[in-house]
Amino acid sequence: MAMHRLSLLRPLLCQVLVVRSPLMVNSRVSAPLLYPNTPTSYPAACTRLYATKKAKAKAKGQSAKVNINSALVEDIISLDELKGEMTAVLNALKDDFTRNLSIRTQSGALDHIVVTTQDGKFPLNQLGQVSMKSPQLIMVNMSSFPEATAAVARALRESSMNLNPEVDGTIIKVPVPKVTREHRENLAKLAKQFGNKAKDSLRRVRSNAVTQVKKTKDAQSEDTLRLVEKQIQQMADNMALDIDKQLAAKTKELLG
């Protein structure tokens, strides 16, 4: 008898739950309540519509995005200049990859090696004439600046290109190293170091921007500053993703 009463009361319980939770299923079916001859309706199921984790994450990401008109906050910070600084970090990373992480050493790969001399620092191609004598040998003619020969040889040896230069008067012979698996892995590790250095630079740019924004707290509302800081963080996150993409592509290229 008790079980029979409970079965009769269950539809009423579902109706009460529907009133309290607007996220219930809206489909309804006809069914008898306490009086069998009285037509009525109640929810087919008292189940909440829970969003999946993926949908929640997507919704959260969408709600967090901001897009401030830079002209409206130029008295707080120049978002265009900030974007330029962040882009410069990415371009510096690309430059590091191009200069230091070439699988096969070619004459052009030596041009931008920085040589430290008594008169300052110079790109190698400003001190010597670089040429490819054969697929296995690069020559650097130092006749124009013979006094910098030793410095150039040292810079070549200390580069990340696995070079072992040989000095013959004003001529530096640079044997092209064989591409071994170990060499590829070492270059991939170096690529990761360059990527981490770029992210450190990006964090400094973001931190400096946030500090600049906070200096205007006496002239701006908290909501405005919070929104600008969120925009800065969003810009930094997007640039960090670009850094990761560059690193992933370079690592794939290096490891083959």
Coordinates of N, CA and C in Angstrom, one line a residue:
M1 N 0.8 -1.2 0.0 CA 0.0 0.0 0.0 C 0.9 1.3 0.0
A2 N 1.9 1.2 0.8 CA 2.8 2.4 0.9 C 3.5 2.6 -0.5
M3 N 3.9 1.5 -1.1 CA 4.6 1.6 -2.4 C 3.7 2.1 -3.4
H4 N 2.4 1.8 -3.3 CA 1.4 2.3 -4.3 C 1.2 3.8 -4.1
R5 N 1.2 4.3 -2.9 CA 1.1 5.7 -2.6 C 2.3 6.5 -3.1
L6 N 3.5 5.8 -3.0 CA 4.7 6.5 -3.4 C 4.7 6.6 -4.9
S7 N 4.2 5.6 -5.6 CA 4.2 5.7 -7.1 C 3.2 6.7 -7.6
L8 N 2.2 7.0 -6.8 CA 1.2 8.0 -7.2 C 1.7 9.4 -6.9
L9 N 2.6 9.5 -5.9 CA 3.1 10.8 -5.5 C 4.3 11.2 -6.3
R10 N 5.0 10.3 -7.0 CA 6.2 10.6 -7.8 C 6.0 11.6 -8.8
P11 N 4.9 11.6 -9.6 CA 4.7 12.7 -10.6 C 4.6 14.1 -9.9
L12 N 4.0 14.2 -8.8 CA 3.9 15.5 -8.1 C 5.3 15.9 -7.7
L13 N 6.1 15.0 -7.2 CA 7.5 15.4 -6.8 C 8.3 15.9 -8.0
C14 N 8.1 15.3 -9.2 CA 8.7 15.8 -10.4 C 8.3 17.2 -10.7
Q15 N 7.0 17.5 -10.6 CA 6.5 18.8 -10.9 C 7.1 19.8 -9.9
V16 N 7.3 19.5 -8.7 CA 7.9 20.4 -7.7 C 9.3 20.7 -8.1
L17 N 10.1 19.7 -8.6 CA 11.4 19.8 -9.0 C 11.5 20.7 -10.2
V18 N 10.6 20.6 -11.1 CA 10.6 21.4 -12.3 C 10.5 22.9 -12.0
V19 N 9.7 23.2 -11.0 CA 9.5 24.6 -10.7 C 10.9 25.2 -10.1
R20 N 11.6 24.3 -9.4 CA 12.8 24.8 -8.8 C 14.0 24.8 -9.8
S21 N 14.0 24.0 -10.8 CA 15.1 24.0 -11.7 C 14.7 24.2 -13.2
P22 N 15.0 25.4 -13.7 CA 14.6 25.7 -15.1 C 15.4 24.9 -16.1
L23 N 16.4 24.2 -15.7 CA 17.2 23.4 -16.7 C 16.7 22.0 -16.9
M24 N 15.5 21.7 -16.5 CA 14.9 20.4 -16.7 C 14.5 20.2 -18.1
V25 N 14.3 19.0 -18.5 CA 13.8 18.7 -19.9 C 12.4 19.3 -20.0
N26 N 12.1 19.9 -21.1 CA 10.9 20.6 -21.3 C 9.8 19.8 -21.9
S27 N 10.2 18.6 -22.4 CA 9.2 17.7 -23.0 C 8.2 17.2 -22.0
R28 N 6.9 17.1 -22.3 CA 5.9 16.7 -21.4 C 5.1 15.6 -22.0
V29 N 4.5 14.7 -21.2 CA 3.6 13.7 -21.6 C 2.4 13.6 -20.7
S30 N 1.4 13.2 -21.2 CA 0.1 13.0 -20.4 C 0.2 11.8 -19.6
A31 N -0.3 11.9 -18.3 CA -0.3 10.8 -17.4 C -1.2 11.1 -16.3
P32 N -1.8 10.1 -15.7 CA -2.7 10.3 -14.5 C -2.0 10.7 -13.3
L33 N -2.6 11.6 -12.5 CA -2.0 11.9 -11.2 C -2.8 11.1 -10.1
L34 N -3.2 11.8 -9.1 CA -4.0 11.1 -8.0 C -5.3 10.6 -8.5
Y35 N -5.9 11.3 -9.5 CA -7.2 10.9 -10.0 C -7.0 10.3 -11.4
P36 N -7.2 9.1 -11.6 CA -6.9 8.4 -12.9 C -7.7 9.0 -14.1
N37 N -8.9 9.6 -13.8 CA -9.7 10.1 -14.9 C -9.5 11.5 -15.3
T38 N -8.5 12.1 -14.6 CA -8.2 13.5 -14.8 C -7.0 13.7 -15.7
P39 N -7.2 14.2 -16.9 CA -6.0 14.4 -17.8 C -5.1 15.5 -17.3
T40 N -3.9 15.3 -17.3 CA -2.9 16.3 -17.0 C -1.5 15.9 -17.6
S41 N -0.5 16.7 -17.3 CA 0.8 16.4 -17.8 C 1.9 16.7 -16.8
Y42 N 3.0 16.0 -17.0 CA 4.2 16.3 -16.1 C 5.4 15.9 -16.9
P43 N 6.6 16.4 -16.5 CA 7.8 16.1 -17.3 C 8.1 14.7 -17.5
A44 N 8.6 14.3 -18.7 CA 8.8 12.9 -19.0 C 10.0 12.4 -18.1
A45 N 10.9 13.3 -17.7 CA 12.0 12.9 -16.9 C 12.4 14.0 -16.0
C46 N 12.9 13.7 -14.8 CA 13.3 14.7 -13.9 C 14.8 14.8 -13.9
T47 N 15.4 14.8 -15.1 CA 16.8 14.8 -15.2 C 17.3 16.2 -15.7
R48 N 18.4 16.7 -15.0 CA 19.0 17.9 -15.4 C 19.7 17.8 -16.7
L49 N 19.8 18.9 -17.4 CA 20.6 18.9 -18.6 C 22.0 19.4 -18.3
Y50 N 22.8 18.5 -17.9 CA 24.2 18.9 -17.6 C 25.0 19.1 -18.9
A51 N 25.8 20.2 -18.9 CA 26.6 20.5 -20.1 C 27.9 19.6 -20.0
T52 N 28.4 19.2 -21.1 CA 29.6 18.4 -21.1 C 30.8 19.3 -20.6
K53 N 31.9 18.6 -20.2 CA 33.1 19.4 -19.8 C 33.6 20.2 -20.9
K54 N 33.6 19.7 -22.1 CA 34.1 20.4 -23.3 C 33.3 21.6 -23.6
A55 N 31.9 21.5 -23.5 CA 31.1 22.6 -23.8 C 31.2 23.7 -22.7
K56 N 31.4 23.3 -21.4 CA 31.6 24.2 -20.4 C 32.9 25.0 -20.6
A57 N 34.0 24.3 -21.0 CA 35.3 24.9 -21.2 C 35.2 25.9 -22.3
K58 N 34.4 25.5 -23.4 CA 34.3 26.4 -24.5 C 33.5 27.7 -24.1
A59 N 32.4 27.5 -23.4 CA 31.6 28.6 -23.0 C 32.4 29.5 -22.1
K60 N 33.3 28.9 -21.2 CA 34.1 29.7 -20.3 C 35.1 30.5 -21.1
G61 N 35.7 29.9 -22.1 CA 36.7 30.6 -22.9 C 36.1 31.8 -23.6
Q62 N 34.9 31.6 -24.1 CA 34.2 32.6 -24.9 C 33.8 33.8 -24.0
S63 N 33.4 33.5 -22.8 CA 33.0 34.6 -21.9 C 34.2 35.4 -21.4
A64 N 35.4 34.7 -21.4 CA 36.5 35.4 -20.9 C 37.2 36.4 -21.9
K65 N 36.8 36.2 -23.2 CA 37.5 37.0 -24.2 C 37.0 38.4 -24.2
V66 N 37.9 39.3 -24.4 CA 37.6 40.8 -24.5 C 38.2 41.3 -25.7
N67 N 37.6 42.4 -26.2 CA 38.2 43.1 -27.4 C 38.0 44.6 -27.2
I68 N 38.9 45.2 -26.6 CA 38.8 46.7 -26.3 C 39.3 47.5 -27.4
N69 N 38.6 48.6 -27.7 CA 39.0 49.5 -28.7 C 40.2 50.3 -28.2
S70 N 41.4 50.1 -28.8 CA 42.6 50.7 -28.3 C 42.5 52.2 -28.1
A71 N 41.7 52.9 -28.9 CA 41.6 54.3 -28.8 C 40.9 54.8 -27.5
L72 N 40.0 53.9 -27.0 CA 39.3 54.2 -25.8 C 40.1 54.2 -24.5
V73 N 41.3 53.5 -24.6 CA 42.1 53.3 -23.4 C 43.5 53.8 -23.6
E74 N 43.7 54.7 -24.6 CA 45.0 55.2 -24.9 C 45.6 56.0 -23.8
D75 N 44.7 56.6 -23.0 CA 45.2 57.4 -21.8 C 45.7 56.5 -20.7
I76 N 45.4 55.2 -20.8 CA 45.9 54.2 -19.8 C 47.1 53.5 -20.3
I77 N 47.0 52.9 -21.6 CA 48.1 52.2 -22.2 C 47.9 52.1 -23.7
S78 N 48.9 52.1 -24.5 CA 48.8 51.9 -25.9 C 48.8 50.4 -26.2
L79 N 47.7 49.9 -26.6 CA 47.6 48.5 -26.9 C 48.3 48.2 -28.2
D80 N 48.3 49.1 -29.1 CA 49.0 48.9 -30.4 C 50.6 48.8 -30.1
E81 N 51.1 49.7 -29.3 CA 52.5 49.5 -29.0 C 52.8 48.2 -28.2
L82 N 51.9 47.8 -27.3 CA 52.1 46.6 -26.6 C 52.1 45.4 -27.6
K83 N 51.2 45.4 -28.5 CA 51.2 44.4 -29.5 C 52.5 44.3 -30.3
G84 N 53.0 45.5 -30.6 CA 54.3 45.6 -31.3 C 55.4 45.0 -30.5
E85 N 55.4 45.2 -29.2 CA 56.5 44.7 -28.3 C 56.4 43.1 -28.3
M86 N 55.1 42.6 -28.2 CA 54.9 41.2 -28.1 C 55.3 40.5 -29.5
T87 N 55.0 41.2 -30.6 CA 55.3 40.7 -31.9 C 56.8 40.7 -32.1
A88 N 57.5 41.7 -31.5 CA 59.0 41.7 -31.6 C 59.6 40.5 -30.9
V89 N 59.0 40.0 -29.8 CA 59.5 38.8 -29.1 C 59.4 37.6 -30.0
L90 N 58.3 37.5 -30.7 CA 58.1 36.4 -31.6 C 59.1 36.4 -32.8
N91 N 59.3 37.6 -33.3 CA 60.2 37.8 -34.4 C 61.6 37.5 -34.0
A92 N 62.0 37.8 -32.8 CA 63.3 37.5 -32.3 C 63.5 36.0 -32.2
L93 N 62.5 35.3 -31.8 CA 62.5 33.8 -31.7 C 62.8 33.3 -33.1
K94 N 62.0 33.7 -34.1 CA 62.2 33.3 -35.5 C 63.6 33.5 -36.0
D95 N 64.1 34.7 -35.6 CA 65.5 35.0 -36.0 C 66.5 34.1 -35.4
D96 N 66.3 33.8 -34.1 CA 67.2 32.8 -33.4 C 67.2 31.5 -34.1
F97 N 66.0 31.0 -34.5 CA 65.8 29.7 -35.1 C 66.6 29.8 -36.5
T98 N 66.4 30.8 -37.2 CA 67.1 30.9 -38.5 C 68.6 31.0 -38.4
R99 N 69.1 31.7 -37.5 CA 70.5 31.9 -37.3 C 71.3 30.7 -36.7
N100 N 70.6 30.0 -35.8 CA 71.3 29.1 -35.0 C 70.9 27.6 -35.1
L101 N 69.8 27.4 -35.8 CA 69.3 26.0 -35.8 C 69.1 25.5 -37.2
S102 N 70.1 25.5 -38.0 CA 70.1 25.0 -39.4 C 70.6 23.6 -39.3
I103 N 69.9 22.7 -39.9 CA 70.3 21.3 -40.0 C 71.6 21.1 -40.8
R104 N 71.6 21.6 -42.0 CA 72.8 21.6 -42.8 C 73.4 22.9 -42.9
T105 N 74.7 23.0 -42.5 CA 75.4 24.2 -42.5 C 75.8 24.7 -43.9
Q106 N 75.3 25.9 -44.2 CA 75.6 26.5 -45.5 C 76.3 27.8 -45.2
S107 N 76.9 28.4 -46.3 CA 77.7 29.6 -46.1 C 76.9 30.7 -45.5
G108 N 75.6 30.9 -45.9 CA 74.8 31.9 -45.4 C 74.4 31.8 -43.9
A109 N 74.5 30.5 -43.4 CA 74.2 30.3 -42.0 C 75.3 30.9 -41.1
L110 N 76.5 31.3 -41.6 CA 77.5 31.8 -40.8 C 77.5 33.4 -40.8
D111 N 76.8 34.0 -41.7 CA 76.8 35.4 -41.9 C 76.5 36.2 -40.6
H112 N 75.5 35.7 -39.9 CA 75.0 36.5 -38.7 C 75.6 36.0 -37.4
I113 N 76.6 35.2 -37.4 CA 77.3 34.8 -36.2 C 78.0 36.1 -35.7
V114 N 77.8 36.4 -34.4 CA 78.3 37.6 -33.9 C 79.8 37.4 -33.3
V115 N 80.7 38.2 -33.8 CA 82.1 38.1 -33.4 C 82.4 39.3 -32.5
T116 N 83.0 38.9 -31.4 CA 83.4 39.9 -30.4 C 84.9 40.3 -30.6
T117 N 85.2 41.5 -30.9 CA 86.6 42.0 -31.1 C 86.9 43.1 -30.1
Q118 N 88.1 43.6 -30.2 CA 88.5 44.7 -29.3 C 87.7 46.0 -29.7
D119 N 87.2 46.1 -30.9 CA 86.5 47.3 -31.4 C 85.0 47.1 -31.2
G120 N 84.5 46.0 -30.7 CA 83.1 45.8 -30.5 C 82.6 44.5 -31.1
K121 N 81.3 44.4 -31.3 CA 80.7 43.2 -31.8 C 80.2 43.4 -33.2
F122 N 80.5 42.4 -34.1 CA 80.2 42.6 -35.5 C 79.7 41.2 -36.1
P123 N 78.8 41.3 -37.0 CA 78.4 40.0 -37.7 C 79.6 39.5 -38.5
L124 N 79.7 38.2 -38.6 CA 80.9 37.7 -39.3 C 81.0 38.1 -40.7
N125 N 79.9 38.3 -41.4 CA 80.0 38.7 -42.8 C 80.5 40.1 -43.0
Q126 N 80.6 40.9 -42.0 CA 81.2 42.2 -42.1 C 82.7 42.2 -41.9
L127 N 83.2 41.0 -41.4 CA 84.7 40.9 -41.1 C 85.4 40.0 -42.2
G128 N 84.7 39.0 -42.7 CA 85.3 38.1 -43.6 C 84.4 37.7 -44.7
Q129 N 85.0 37.2 -45.8 CA 84.2 36.8 -47.0 C 83.9 35.3 -46.9
V130 N 82.7 34.9 -46.8 CA 82.3 33.5 -46.6 C 81.9 32.9 -47.9
S131 N 82.4 31.7 -48.2 CA 82.1 31.1 -49.5 C 82.0 29.6 -49.2
M132 N 81.2 28.9 -50.0 CA 81.1 27.4 -50.0 C 82.0 26.8 -51.0
K133 N 83.1 26.2 -50.6 CA 84.1 25.6 -51.5 C 83.6 24.3 -52.0
S134 N 82.9 23.5 -51.2 CA 82.3 22.2 -51.5 C 81.2 21.9 -50.5
P135 N 80.4 20.9 -50.8 CA 79.3 20.6 -49.8 C 79.9 20.2 -48.5
Q136 N 81.2 19.9 -48.4 CA 81.8 19.5 -47.1 C 82.7 20.6 -46.5
L137 N 82.9 21.7 -47.2 CA 83.8 22.7 -46.7 C 83.4 24.2 -47.0
I138 N 83.4 25.0 -45.9 CA 83.1 26.4 -46.0 C 84.4 27.2 -45.7
M139 N 84.7 28.2 -46.5 CA 85.9 29.0 -46.3 C 85.6 30.4 -45.9
V140 N 86.3 31.0 -45.0 CA 86.2 32.3 -44.5 C 87.5 33.1 -44.8
N141 N 87.4 34.0 -45.7 CA 88.6 34.8 -46.1 C 88.7 36.0 -45.2
M142 N 89.8 36.1 -44.4 CA 89.9 37.2 -43.4 C 91.0 38.2 -43.8
S143 N 91.3 38.3 -45.1 CA 92.4 39.2 -45.6 C 92.0 40.6 -45.4
S144 N 90.7 41.0 -45.3 CA 90.4 42.4 -45.1 C 90.6 42.8 -43.7
F145 N 90.3 41.9 -42.7 CA 90.5 42.2 -41.3 C 91.3 41.0 -40.7
P146 N 92.6 40.9 -41.0 CA 93.4 39.8 -40.5 C 93.5 39.8 -39.0
E147 N 93.4 40.9 -38.4 CA 93.5 41.0 -36.9 C 92.4 40.4 -36.2
A148 N 91.3 40.2 -36.9 CA 90.1 39.6 -36.3 C 89.9 38.1 -36.6
T149 N 91.0 37.5 -37.2 CA 90.9 36.1 -37.5 C 90.7 35.2 -36.3
A150 N 91.5 35.4 -35.3 CA 91.3 34.5 -34.1 C 90.0 34.7 -33.4
A151 N 89.4 35.9 -33.4 CA 88.1 36.2 -32.8 C 87.0 35.5 -33.6
V152 N 87.2 35.5 -35.0 CA 86.2 34.8 -35.8 C 86.2 33.3 -35.6
A153 N 87.4 32.8 -35.5 CA 87.5 31.3 -35.3 C 86.9 30.9 -34.0
R154 N 87.1 31.7 -33.0 CA 86.6 31.5 -31.6 C 85.0 31.5 -31.7
A155 N 84.5 32.5 -32.4 CA 83.0 32.7 -32.5 C 82.4 31.5 -33.2
L156 N 83.1 31.0 -34.2 CA 82.6 29.8 -35.0 C 82.6 28.6 -34.1
R157 N 83.7 28.4 -33.3 CA 83.8 27.3 -32.4 C 82.8 27.3 -31.3
E158 N 82.4 28.5 -30.8 CA 81.5 28.6 -29.7 C 80.1 28.7 -30.1
S159 N 79.8 28.7 -31.4 CA 78.4 28.8 -31.9 C 77.7 27.4 -31.6
S160 N 76.4 27.4 -31.8 CA 75.7 26.2 -31.5 C 75.6 25.3 -32.8
M161 N 76.5 25.5 -33.7 CA 76.4 24.8 -35.0 C 77.3 23.6 -35.1
N162 N 78.0 23.3 -34.0 CA 78.8 22.1 -34.0 C 80.0 22.2 -35.0
L163 N 80.6 23.4 -35.0 CA 81.7 23.7 -36.0 C 83.0 23.5 -35.3
N164 N 84.0 23.1 -36.2 CA 85.4 23.0 -35.7 C 86.3 23.6 -36.7
P165 N 86.4 25.0 -36.7 CA 87.2 25.7 -37.7 C 88.7 25.5 -37.6
E166 N 89.4 25.5 -38.7 CA 90.8 25.4 -38.8 C 91.4 26.7 -39.4
V167 N 92.4 27.3 -38.8 CA 92.9 28.5 -39.2 C 94.2 28.3 -40.0
D168 N 94.3 28.8 -41.2 CA 95.4 28.7 -42.1 C 95.8 30.1 -42.6
G169 N 96.6 30.8 -41.8 CA 96.9 32.2 -42.2 C 95.7 33.1 -42.0
T170 N 95.3 33.7 -43.1 CA 94.0 34.6 -43.0 C 92.8 33.8 -43.6
I171 N 93.0 32.5 -43.8 CA 91.9 31.7 -44.3 C 91.4 30.8 -43.1
I172 N 90.1 30.8 -42.9 CA 89.5 29.9 -41.9 C 88.7 28.8 -42.6
K173 N 89.1 27.6 -42.5 CA 88.4 26.4 -43.1 C 87.4 25.9 -42.1
V174 N 86.2 25.7 -42.5 CA 85.1 25.2 -41.7 C 84.5 24.0 -42.3
P175 N 84.9 22.8 -41.8 CA 84.3 21.6 -42.3 C 82.9 21.5 -41.9
V176 N 82.0 21.1 -42.9 CA 80.6 21.0 -42.6 C 80.4 19.7 -41.8
P177 N 79.8 19.8 -40.6 CA 79.6 18.5 -39.8 C 78.5 17.6 -40.4
K178 N 78.7 16.3 -40.2 CA 77.7 15.4 -40.6 C 76.4 15.5 -39.7
V179 N 75.3 15.3 -40.3 CA 74.0 15.5 -39.6 C 73.7 14.1 -38.9
T180 N 74.0 14.1 -37.6 CA 73.8 12.8 -36.9 C 72.5 13.0 -36.0
R181 N 72.0 11.9 -35.6 CA 70.8 12.0 -34.7 C 71.1 12.8 -33.4
E182 N 72.3 12.6 -32.9 CA 72.6 13.3 -31.7 C 72.6 14.8 -31.9
H183 N 73.2 15.2 -33.1 CA 73.2 16.6 -33.5 C 71.8 17.2 -33.6
R184 N 70.9 16.4 -34.2 CA 69.5 16.9 -34.3 C 68.9 17.0 -33.0
E185 N 69.1 16.1 -32.1 CA 68.5 16.2 -30.7 C 69.0 17.4 -30.0
N186 N 70.3 17.6 -30.1 CA 70.9 18.8 -29.4 C 70.3 20.1 -30.0
L187 N 70.1 20.2 -31.3 CA 69.5 21.3 -31.8 C 68.0 21.5 -31.3
A188 N 67.3 20.4 -31.2 CA 66.0 20.4 -30.7 C 65.9 21.0 -29.2
K189 N 66.9 20.5 -28.4 CA 67.0 21.0 -27.1 C 67.3 22.5 -27.1
L190 N 68.2 23.0 -28.0 CA 68.5 24.4 -28.1 C 67.3 25.2 -28.5
A191 N 66.5 24.6 -29.4 CA 65.2 25.3 -29.8 C 64.3 25.5 -28.7
K192 N 64.2 24.5 -27.8 CA 63.4 24.6 -26.6 C 63.9 25.7 -25.7
Q193 N 65.2 25.9 -25.6 CA 65.8 26.9 -24.8 C 65.4 28.3 -25.3
F194 N 65.5 28.4 -26.7 CA 65.1 29.7 -27.3 C 63.6 30.0 -27.1
G195 N 62.8 28.9 -27.1 CA 61.4 29.1 -26.8 C 61.1 29.6 -25.4
N196 N 61.8 29.0 -24.5 CA 61.7 29.4 -23.1 C 62.1 30.9 -22.9
K197 N 63.2 31.2 -23.6 CA 63.7 32.6 -23.5 C 62.7 33.6 -24.0
A198 N 62.0 33.2 -25.1 CA 61.0 34.0 -25.7 C 59.8 34.2 -24.8
K199 N 59.4 33.1 -24.1 CA 58.3 33.2 -23.1 C 58.7 34.1 -21.9
D200 N 59.9 34.0 -21.5 CA 60.4 34.9 -20.4 C 60.3 36.4 -20.8
S201 N 60.7 36.6 -22.1 CA 60.7 38.0 -22.6 C 59.2 38.5 -22.7
L202 N 58.3 37.5 -23.1 CA 56.9 37.9 -23.2 C 56.3 38.2 -21.9
R203 N 56.7 37.4 -20.8 CA 56.2 37.7 -19.5 C 56.6 39.0 -19.0
R204 N 57.9 39.4 -19.3 CA 58.4 40.7 -18.9 C 57.6 41.8 -19.5
V205 N 57.3 41.7 -20.8 CA 56.5 42.7 -21.5 C 55.1 42.8 -20.9
R206 N 54.5 41.6 -20.6 CA 53.1 41.6 -20.0 C 53.2 42.3 -18.6
S207 N 54.2 41.9 -17.8 CA 54.3 42.4 -16.4 C 54.5 44.0 -16.4
N208 N 55.3 44.4 -17.3 CA 55.6 45.9 -17.4 C 54.3 46.6 -17.8
A209 N 53.5 46.0 -18.7 CA 52.2 46.6 -19.2 C 51.2 46.7 -18.0
V210 N 51.1 45.6 -17.2 CA 50.2 45.6 -16.1 C 50.6 46.6 -15.1
T211 N 51.9 46.7 -14.8 CA 52.4 47.8 -13.9 C 52.0 49.2 -14.4
Q212 N 52.1 49.4 -15.6 CA 51.8 50.7 -16.2 C 50.3 51.0 -16.0
V213 N 49.5 49.9 -16.2 CA 48.0 50.1 -16.0 C 47.7 50.4 -14.6
K214 N 48.3 49.7 -13.6 CA 48.0 49.9 -12.2 C 48.4 51.3 -11.7
K215 N 49.3 52.0 -12.4 CA 49.7 53.3 -12.0 C 48.6 54.3 -12.2
T216 N 47.6 54.0 -13.0 CA 46.5 54.9 -13.3 C 45.3 54.6 -12.5
K217 N 45.4 53.8 -11.4 CA 44.3 53.4 -10.6 C 43.5 54.6 -9.9
D218 N 44.2 55.7 -9.7 CA 43.5 56.9 -9.1 C 42.6 57.6 -10.1
A219 N 42.9 57.4 -11.4 CA 42.1 58.1 -12.4 C 41.1 57.2 -13.1
Q220 N 41.2 55.9 -12.8 CA 40.3 55.0 -13.5 C 39.5 54.1 -12.6
S221 N 38.4 53.6 -13.0 CA 37.6 52.7 -12.2 C 38.2 51.3 -12.1
E222 N 37.9 50.6 -11.1 CA 38.5 49.2 -10.9 C 38.0 48.3 -12.1
D223 N 36.8 48.5 -12.5 CA 36.2 47.7 -13.6 C 37.0 47.9 -14.9
T224 N 37.3 49.2 -15.1 CA 38.0 49.5 -16.4 C 39.4 48.9 -16.3
L225 N 40.1 49.1 -15.2 CA 41.5 48.6 -15.1 C 41.5 47.0 -15.2
R226 N 40.5 46.4 -14.6 CA 40.4 45.0 -14.6 C 40.2 44.5 -16.1
L227 N 39.4 45.2 -16.8 CA 39.1 44.9 -18.2 C 40.4 45.0 -19.1
V228 N 41.1 46.1 -18.8 CA 42.3 46.3 -19.6 C 43.4 45.3 -19.3
E229 N 43.5 44.9 -18.0 CA 44.4 43.8 -17.6 C 44.1 42.5 -18.3
K230 N 42.8 42.3 -18.3 CA 42.3 41.0 -19.0 C 42.7 41.0 -20.5
Q231 N 42.6 42.2 -21.1 CA 42.9 42.3 -22.5 C 44.4 42.0 -22.7
I232 N 45.3 42.6 -21.8 CA 46.7 42.4 -21.8 C 47.0 40.9 -21.7
Q233 N 46.4 40.2 -20.7 CA 46.6 38.8 -20.5 C 46.2 38.0 -21.8
Q234 N 45.1 38.4 -22.4 CA 44.6 37.7 -23.5 C 45.6 37.8 -24.7
M235 N 46.2 39.0 -24.9 CA 47.2 39.2 -25.9 C 48.4 38.4 -25.7
A236 N 48.8 38.3 -24.4 CA 50.0 37.5 -24.0 C 49.8 36.1 -24.3
D237 N 48.6 35.6 -23.9 CA 48.2 34.2 -24.1 C 48.3 33.8 -25.6
N238 N 47.7 34.7 -26.4 CA 47.7 34.4 -27.9 C 49.1 34.4 -28.4
M239 N 50.0 35.3 -28.0 CA 51.4 35.3 -28.4 C 52.1 34.1 -28.0
A240 N 51.8 33.6 -26.7 CA 52.4 32.4 -26.2 C 52.1 31.2 -27.1
L241 N 50.8 31.2 -27.5 CA 50.4 30.1 -28.4 C 51.2 30.1 -29.7
D242 N 51.4 31.3 -30.3 CA 52.2 31.5 -31.5 C 53.7 31.0 -31.3
I243 N 54.2 31.3 -30.1 CA 55.6 30.8 -29.7 C 55.6 29.3 -29.7
D244 N 54.6 28.7 -29.1 CA 54.5 27.2 -29.1 C 54.4 26.6 -30.4
K245 N 53.6 27.2 -31.3 CA 53.5 26.7 -32.7 C 54.8 26.8 -33.4
Q246 N 55.6 27.9 -33.3 CA 56.9 28.0 -33.9 C 57.8 27.0 -33.4
L247 N 57.8 26.8 -32.1 CA 58.7 25.8 -31.5 C 58.3 24.4 -32.0
A248 N 57.1 24.0 -32.0 CA 56.6 22.7 -32.5 C 57.0 22.5 -33.9
A249 N 56.9 23.5 -34.8 CA 57.2 23.3 -36.2 C 58.8 23.1 -36.3
K250 N 59.5 23.9 -35.6 CA 61.0 23.8 -35.7 C 61.5 22.5 -35.1
T251 N 60.9 22.1 -34.0 CA 61.3 20.8 -33.5 C 61.0 19.6 -34.4
K252 N 59.9 19.7 -35.1 CA 59.6 18.6 -36.1 C 60.5 18.7 -37.2
E253 N 60.9 19.9 -37.6 CA 61.9 20.0 -38.7 C 63.3 19.5 -38.3
L254 N 63.7 19.8 -37.1 CA 65.0 19.3 -36.7 C 65.1 17.8 -36.5
L255 N 64.1 17.3 -35.9 CA 64.1 15.8 -35.6 C 63.8 15.0 -36.8
G256 N 63.2 15.6 -37.8 CA 62.9 14.9 -39.0 C 61.7 13.9 -38.9

